[in-house]
mmCIF file of N, CA and C in Angstrom:
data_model
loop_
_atom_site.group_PDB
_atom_site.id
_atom_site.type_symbol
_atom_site.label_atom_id
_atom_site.label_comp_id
_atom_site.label_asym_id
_atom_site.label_seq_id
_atom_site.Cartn_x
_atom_site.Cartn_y
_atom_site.Cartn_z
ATOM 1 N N UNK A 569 -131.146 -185.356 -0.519
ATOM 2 C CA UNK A 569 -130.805 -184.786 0.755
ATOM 3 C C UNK A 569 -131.464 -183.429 0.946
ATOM 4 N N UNK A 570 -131.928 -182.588 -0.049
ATOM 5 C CA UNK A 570 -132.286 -181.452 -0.222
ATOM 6 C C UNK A 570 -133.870 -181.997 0.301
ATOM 7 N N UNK A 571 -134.614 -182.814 -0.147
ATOM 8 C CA UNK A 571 -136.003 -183.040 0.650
ATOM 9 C C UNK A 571 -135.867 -182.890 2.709
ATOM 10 N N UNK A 572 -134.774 -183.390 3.147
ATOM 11 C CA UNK A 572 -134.545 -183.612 4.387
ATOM 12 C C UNK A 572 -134.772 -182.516 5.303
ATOM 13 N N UNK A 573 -133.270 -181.394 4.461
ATOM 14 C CA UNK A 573 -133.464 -179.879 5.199
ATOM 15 C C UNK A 573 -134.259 -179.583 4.291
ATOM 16 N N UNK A 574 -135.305 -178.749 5.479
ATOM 17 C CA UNK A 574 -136.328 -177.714 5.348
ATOM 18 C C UNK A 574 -135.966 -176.468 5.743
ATOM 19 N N UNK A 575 -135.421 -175.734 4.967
ATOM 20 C CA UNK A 575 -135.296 -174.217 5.310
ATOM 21 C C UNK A 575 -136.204 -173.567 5.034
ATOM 22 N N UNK A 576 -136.402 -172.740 6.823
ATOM 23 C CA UNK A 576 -137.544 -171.439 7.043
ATOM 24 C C UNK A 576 -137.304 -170.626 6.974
ATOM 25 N N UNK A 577 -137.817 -169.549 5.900
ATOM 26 C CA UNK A 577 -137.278 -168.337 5.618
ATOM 27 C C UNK A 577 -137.817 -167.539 6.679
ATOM 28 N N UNK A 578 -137.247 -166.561 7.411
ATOM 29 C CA UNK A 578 -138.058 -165.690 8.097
ATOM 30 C C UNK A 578 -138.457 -164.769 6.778
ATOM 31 N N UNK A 579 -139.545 -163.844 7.543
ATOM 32 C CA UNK A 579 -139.761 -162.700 6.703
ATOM 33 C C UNK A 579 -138.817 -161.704 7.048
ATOM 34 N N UNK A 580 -138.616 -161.109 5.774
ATOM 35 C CA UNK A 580 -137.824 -159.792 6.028
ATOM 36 C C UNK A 580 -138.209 -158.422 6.961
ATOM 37 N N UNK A 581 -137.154 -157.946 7.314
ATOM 38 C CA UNK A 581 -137.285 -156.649 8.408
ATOM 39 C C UNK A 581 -137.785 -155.747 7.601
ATOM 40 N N UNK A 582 -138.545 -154.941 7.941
ATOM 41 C CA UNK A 582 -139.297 -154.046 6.592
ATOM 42 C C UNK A 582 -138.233 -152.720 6.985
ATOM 43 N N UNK A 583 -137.592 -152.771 8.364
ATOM 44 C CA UNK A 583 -136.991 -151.937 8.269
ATOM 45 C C UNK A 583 -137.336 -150.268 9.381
ATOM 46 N N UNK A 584 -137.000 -149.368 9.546
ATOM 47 C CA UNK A 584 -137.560 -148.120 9.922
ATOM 48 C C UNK A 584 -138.417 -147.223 8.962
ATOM 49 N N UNK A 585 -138.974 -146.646 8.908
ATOM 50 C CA UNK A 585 -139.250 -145.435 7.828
ATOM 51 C C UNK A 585 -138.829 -144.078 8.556
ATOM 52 N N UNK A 586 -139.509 -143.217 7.887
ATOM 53 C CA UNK A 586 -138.675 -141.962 8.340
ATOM 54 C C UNK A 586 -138.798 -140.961 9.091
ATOM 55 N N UNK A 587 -140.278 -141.366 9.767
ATOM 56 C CA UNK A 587 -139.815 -141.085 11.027
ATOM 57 C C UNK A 587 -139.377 -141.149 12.386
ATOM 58 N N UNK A 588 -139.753 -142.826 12.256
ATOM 59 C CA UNK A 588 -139.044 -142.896 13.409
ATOM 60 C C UNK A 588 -137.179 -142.844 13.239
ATOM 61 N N UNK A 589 -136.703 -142.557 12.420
ATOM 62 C CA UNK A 589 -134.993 -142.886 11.948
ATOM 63 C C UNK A 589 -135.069 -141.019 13.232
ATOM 64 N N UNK A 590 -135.974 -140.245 12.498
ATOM 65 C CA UNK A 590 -135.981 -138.577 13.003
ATOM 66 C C UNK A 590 -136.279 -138.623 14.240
ATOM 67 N N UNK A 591 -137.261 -139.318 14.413
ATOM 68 C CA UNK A 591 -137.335 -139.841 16.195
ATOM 69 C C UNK A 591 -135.964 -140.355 16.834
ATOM 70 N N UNK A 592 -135.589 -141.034 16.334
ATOM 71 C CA UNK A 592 -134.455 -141.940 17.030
ATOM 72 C C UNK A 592 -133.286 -140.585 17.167
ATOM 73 N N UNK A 593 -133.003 -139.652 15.910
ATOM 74 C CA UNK A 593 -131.787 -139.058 15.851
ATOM 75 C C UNK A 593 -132.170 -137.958 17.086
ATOM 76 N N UNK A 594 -133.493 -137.448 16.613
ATOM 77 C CA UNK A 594 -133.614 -136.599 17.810
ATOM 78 C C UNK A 594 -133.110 -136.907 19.560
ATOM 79 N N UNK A 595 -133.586 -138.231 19.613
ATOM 80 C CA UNK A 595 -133.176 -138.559 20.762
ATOM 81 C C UNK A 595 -131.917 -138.079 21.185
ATOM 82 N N UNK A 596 -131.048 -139.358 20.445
ATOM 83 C CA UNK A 596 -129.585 -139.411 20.303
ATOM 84 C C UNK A 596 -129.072 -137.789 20.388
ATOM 85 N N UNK A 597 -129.464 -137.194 19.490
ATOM 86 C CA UNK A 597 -128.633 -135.618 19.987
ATOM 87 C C UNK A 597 -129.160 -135.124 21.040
ATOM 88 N N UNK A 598 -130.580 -135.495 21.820
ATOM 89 C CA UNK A 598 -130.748 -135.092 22.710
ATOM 90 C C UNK A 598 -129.766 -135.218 24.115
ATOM 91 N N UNK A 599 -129.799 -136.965 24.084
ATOM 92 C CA UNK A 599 -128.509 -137.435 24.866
ATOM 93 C C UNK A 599 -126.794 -137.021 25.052
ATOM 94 N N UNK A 600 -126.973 -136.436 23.819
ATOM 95 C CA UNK A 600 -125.754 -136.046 23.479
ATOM 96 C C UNK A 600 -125.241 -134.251 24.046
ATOM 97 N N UNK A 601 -126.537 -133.626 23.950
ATOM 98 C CA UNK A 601 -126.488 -132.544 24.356
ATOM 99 C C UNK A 601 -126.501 -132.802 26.443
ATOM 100 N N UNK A 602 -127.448 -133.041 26.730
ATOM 101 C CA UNK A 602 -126.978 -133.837 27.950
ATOM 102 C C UNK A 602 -125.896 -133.628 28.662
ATOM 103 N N UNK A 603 -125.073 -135.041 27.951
ATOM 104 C CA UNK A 603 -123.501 -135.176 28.385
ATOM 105 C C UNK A 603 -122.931 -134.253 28.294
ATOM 106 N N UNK A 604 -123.308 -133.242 27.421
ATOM 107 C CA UNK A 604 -122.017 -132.108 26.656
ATOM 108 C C UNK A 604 -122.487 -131.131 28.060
ATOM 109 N N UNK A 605 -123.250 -131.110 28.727
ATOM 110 C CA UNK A 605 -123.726 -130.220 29.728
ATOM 111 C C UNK A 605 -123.471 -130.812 31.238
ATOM 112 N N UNK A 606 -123.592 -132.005 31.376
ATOM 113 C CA UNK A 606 -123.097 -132.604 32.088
ATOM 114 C C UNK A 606 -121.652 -132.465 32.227
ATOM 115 N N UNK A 607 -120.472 -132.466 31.419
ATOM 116 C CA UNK A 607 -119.258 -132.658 31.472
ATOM 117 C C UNK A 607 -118.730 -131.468 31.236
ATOM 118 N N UNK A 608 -119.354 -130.050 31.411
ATOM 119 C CA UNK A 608 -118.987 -128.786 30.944
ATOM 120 C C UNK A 608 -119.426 -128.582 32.516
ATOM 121 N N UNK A 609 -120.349 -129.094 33.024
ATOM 122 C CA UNK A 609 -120.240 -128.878 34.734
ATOM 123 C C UNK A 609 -119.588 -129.087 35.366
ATOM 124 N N UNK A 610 -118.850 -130.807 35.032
ATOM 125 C CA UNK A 610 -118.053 -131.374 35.805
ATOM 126 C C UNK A 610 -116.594 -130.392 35.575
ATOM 127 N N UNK A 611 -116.082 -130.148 34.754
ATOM 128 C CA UNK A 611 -115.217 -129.474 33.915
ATOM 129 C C UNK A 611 -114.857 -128.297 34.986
ATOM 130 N N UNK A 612 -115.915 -127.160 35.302
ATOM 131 C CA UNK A 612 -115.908 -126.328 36.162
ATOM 132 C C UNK A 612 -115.850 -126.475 37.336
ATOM 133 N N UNK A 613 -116.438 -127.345 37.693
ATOM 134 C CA UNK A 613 -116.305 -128.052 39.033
ATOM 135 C C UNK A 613 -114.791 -128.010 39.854
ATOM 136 N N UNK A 614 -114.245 -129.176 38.549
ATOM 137 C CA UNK A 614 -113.026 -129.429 38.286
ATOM 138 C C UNK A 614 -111.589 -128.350 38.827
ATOM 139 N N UNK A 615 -112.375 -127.099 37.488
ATOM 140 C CA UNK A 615 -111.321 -126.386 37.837
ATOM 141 C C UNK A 615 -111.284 -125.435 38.988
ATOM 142 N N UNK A 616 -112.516 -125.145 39.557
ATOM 143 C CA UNK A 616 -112.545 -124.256 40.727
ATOM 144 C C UNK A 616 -111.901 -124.694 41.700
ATOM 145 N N UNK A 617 -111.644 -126.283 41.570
ATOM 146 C CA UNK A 617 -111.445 -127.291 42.987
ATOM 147 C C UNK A 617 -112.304 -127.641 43.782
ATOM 148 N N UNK A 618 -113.482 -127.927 43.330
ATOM 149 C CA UNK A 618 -114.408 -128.173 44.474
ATOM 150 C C UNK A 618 -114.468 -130.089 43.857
ATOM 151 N N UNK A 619 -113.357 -130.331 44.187
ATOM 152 C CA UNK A 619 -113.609 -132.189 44.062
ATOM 153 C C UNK A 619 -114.268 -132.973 44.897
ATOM 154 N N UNK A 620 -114.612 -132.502 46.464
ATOM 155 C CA UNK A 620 -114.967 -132.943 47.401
ATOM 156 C C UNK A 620 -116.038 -133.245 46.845
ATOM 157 N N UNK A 621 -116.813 -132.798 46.236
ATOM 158 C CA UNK A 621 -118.461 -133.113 46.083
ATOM 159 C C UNK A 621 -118.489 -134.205 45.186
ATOM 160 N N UNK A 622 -117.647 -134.819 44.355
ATOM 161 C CA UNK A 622 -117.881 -135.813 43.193
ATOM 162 C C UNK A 622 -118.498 -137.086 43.581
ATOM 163 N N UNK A 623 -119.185 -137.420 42.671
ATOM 164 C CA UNK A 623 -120.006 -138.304 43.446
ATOM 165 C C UNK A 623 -119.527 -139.816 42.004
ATOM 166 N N UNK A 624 -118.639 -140.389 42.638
ATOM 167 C CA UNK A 624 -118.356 -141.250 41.167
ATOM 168 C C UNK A 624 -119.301 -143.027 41.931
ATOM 169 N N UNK A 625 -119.066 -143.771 41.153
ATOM 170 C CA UNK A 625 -119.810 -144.850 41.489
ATOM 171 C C UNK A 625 -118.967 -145.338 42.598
ATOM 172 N N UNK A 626 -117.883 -145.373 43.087
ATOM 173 C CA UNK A 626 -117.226 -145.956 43.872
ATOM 174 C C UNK A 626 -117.679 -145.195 45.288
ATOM 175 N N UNK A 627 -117.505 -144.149 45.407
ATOM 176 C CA UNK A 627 -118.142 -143.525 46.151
ATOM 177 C C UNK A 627 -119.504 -143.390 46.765
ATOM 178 N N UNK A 628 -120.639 -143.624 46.167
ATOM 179 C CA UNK A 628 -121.620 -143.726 46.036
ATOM 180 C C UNK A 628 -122.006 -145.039 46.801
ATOM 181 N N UNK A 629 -121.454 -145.906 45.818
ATOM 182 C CA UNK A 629 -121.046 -147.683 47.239
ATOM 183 C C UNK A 629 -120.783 -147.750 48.579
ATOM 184 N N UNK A 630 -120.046 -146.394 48.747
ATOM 185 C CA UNK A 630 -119.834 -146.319 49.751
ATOM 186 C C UNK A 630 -120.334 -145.843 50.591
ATOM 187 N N UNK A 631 -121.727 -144.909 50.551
ATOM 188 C CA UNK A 631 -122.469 -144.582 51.062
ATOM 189 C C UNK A 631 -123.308 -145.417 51.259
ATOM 190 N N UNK A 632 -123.463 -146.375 50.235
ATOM 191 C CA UNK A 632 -124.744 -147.399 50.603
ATOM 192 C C UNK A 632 -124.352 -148.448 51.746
ATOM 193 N N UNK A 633 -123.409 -148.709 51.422
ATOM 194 C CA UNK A 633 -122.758 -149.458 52.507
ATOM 195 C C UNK A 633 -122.211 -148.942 53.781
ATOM 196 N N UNK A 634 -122.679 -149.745 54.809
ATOM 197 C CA UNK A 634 -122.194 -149.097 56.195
ATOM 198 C C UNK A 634 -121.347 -150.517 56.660
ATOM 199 N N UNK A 635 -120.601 -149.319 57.788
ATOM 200 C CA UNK A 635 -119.466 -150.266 59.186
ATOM 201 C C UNK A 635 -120.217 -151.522 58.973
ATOM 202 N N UNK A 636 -121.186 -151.630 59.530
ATOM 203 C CA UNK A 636 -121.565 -152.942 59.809
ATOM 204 C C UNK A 636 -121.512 -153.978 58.446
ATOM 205 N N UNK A 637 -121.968 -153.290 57.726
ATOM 206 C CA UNK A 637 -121.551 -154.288 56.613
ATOM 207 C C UNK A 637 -119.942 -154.776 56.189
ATOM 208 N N UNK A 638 -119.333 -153.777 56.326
ATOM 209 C CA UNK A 638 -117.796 -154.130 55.903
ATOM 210 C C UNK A 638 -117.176 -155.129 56.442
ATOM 211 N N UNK A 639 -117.827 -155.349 58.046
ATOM 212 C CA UNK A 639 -117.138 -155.856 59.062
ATOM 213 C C UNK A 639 -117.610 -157.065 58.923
ATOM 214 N N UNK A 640 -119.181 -157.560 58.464
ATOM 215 C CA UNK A 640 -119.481 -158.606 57.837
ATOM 216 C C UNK A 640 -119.011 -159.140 56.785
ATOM 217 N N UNK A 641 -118.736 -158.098 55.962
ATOM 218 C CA UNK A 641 -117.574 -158.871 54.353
ATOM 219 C C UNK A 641 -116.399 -159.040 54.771
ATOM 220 N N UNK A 642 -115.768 -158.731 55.648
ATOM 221 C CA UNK A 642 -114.021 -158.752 56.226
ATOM 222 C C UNK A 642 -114.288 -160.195 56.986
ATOM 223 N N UNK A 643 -115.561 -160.255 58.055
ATOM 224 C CA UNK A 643 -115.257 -161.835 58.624
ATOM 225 C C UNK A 643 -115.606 -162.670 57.607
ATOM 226 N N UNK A 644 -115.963 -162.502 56.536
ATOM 227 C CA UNK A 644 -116.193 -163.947 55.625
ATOM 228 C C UNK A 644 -115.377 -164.150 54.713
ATOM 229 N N UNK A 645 -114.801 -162.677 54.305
ATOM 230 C CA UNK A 645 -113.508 -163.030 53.595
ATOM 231 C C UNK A 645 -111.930 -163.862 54.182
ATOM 232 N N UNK A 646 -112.346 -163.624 55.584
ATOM 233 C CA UNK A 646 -111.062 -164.094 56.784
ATOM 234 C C UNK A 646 -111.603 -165.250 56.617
ATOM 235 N N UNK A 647 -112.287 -165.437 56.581
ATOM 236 C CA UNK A 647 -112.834 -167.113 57.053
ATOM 237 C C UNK A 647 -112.562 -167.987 55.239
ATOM 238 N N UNK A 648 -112.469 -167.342 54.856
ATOM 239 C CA UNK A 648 -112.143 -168.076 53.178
ATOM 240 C C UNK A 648 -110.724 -168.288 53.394
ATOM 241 N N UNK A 649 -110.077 -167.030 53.257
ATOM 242 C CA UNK A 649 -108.758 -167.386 53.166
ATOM 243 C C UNK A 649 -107.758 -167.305 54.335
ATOM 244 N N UNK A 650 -108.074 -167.778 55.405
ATOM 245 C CA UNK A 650 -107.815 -167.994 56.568
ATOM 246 C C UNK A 650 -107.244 -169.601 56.658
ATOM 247 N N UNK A 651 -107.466 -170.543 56.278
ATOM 248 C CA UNK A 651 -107.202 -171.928 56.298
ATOM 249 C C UNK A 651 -105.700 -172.036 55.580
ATOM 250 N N UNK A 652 -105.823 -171.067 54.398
ATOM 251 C CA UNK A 652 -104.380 -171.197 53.409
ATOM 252 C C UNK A 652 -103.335 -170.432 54.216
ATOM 253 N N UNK A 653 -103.309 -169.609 55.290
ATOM 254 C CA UNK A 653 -102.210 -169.427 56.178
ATOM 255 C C UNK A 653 -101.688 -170.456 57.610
ATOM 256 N N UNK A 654 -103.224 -171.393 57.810
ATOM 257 C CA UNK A 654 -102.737 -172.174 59.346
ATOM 258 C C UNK A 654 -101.681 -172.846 58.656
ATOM 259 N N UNK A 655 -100.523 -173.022 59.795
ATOM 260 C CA UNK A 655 -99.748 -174.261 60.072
ATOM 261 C C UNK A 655 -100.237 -175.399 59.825
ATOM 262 N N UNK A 656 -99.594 -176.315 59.126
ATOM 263 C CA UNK A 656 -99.803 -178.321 59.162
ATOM 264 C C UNK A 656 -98.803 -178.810 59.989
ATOM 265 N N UNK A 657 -99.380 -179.342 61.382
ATOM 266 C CA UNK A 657 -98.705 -179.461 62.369
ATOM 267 C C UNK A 657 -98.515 -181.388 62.087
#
């Protein structure tokens, strides 16, 4: 039964060497420093009270989207579940 299966070895991952591992970390703390600056803004933001300006993803949707569109997703959503309220006369 051992003639039947043929097992293919892949070759092995040789792996990173060292600098890209120093490349990669650099990144990563780069990103990291980033956020830490990013969220030390938001932070202040925060506490001054200036919330009006936040711009979160929900919000943002909502800019992309206009009246006219809503009013197009509201008649097709009516029209879905519109049948499960008529009367069976």
């Amino acid at each position: 039964m051992s003639d039947l299966v043929k097992i293919s070895k892949e070759p092995e991952w040789p792996g990173y060497d060292l600098d890209r591992i120093m490349y990669e970390r650099a990144v990563l703390l780069a990103r990291i420093e980033v956020e830490k600056e990013r969220l030390s803004f938001e932070g202040e933001r925060l506490r001054h009270g200036n919330v009006s300006m936040s711009r979160s993803f929900f919000s943002r949707m909502l800019g992309v989207v206009g009246y006219a569109d809503f009013i197009v997703l509201g008649l097709r959503i009516w029209r879905t579940i519109s049948p499960v309220f008529r009367r069976k006369k």
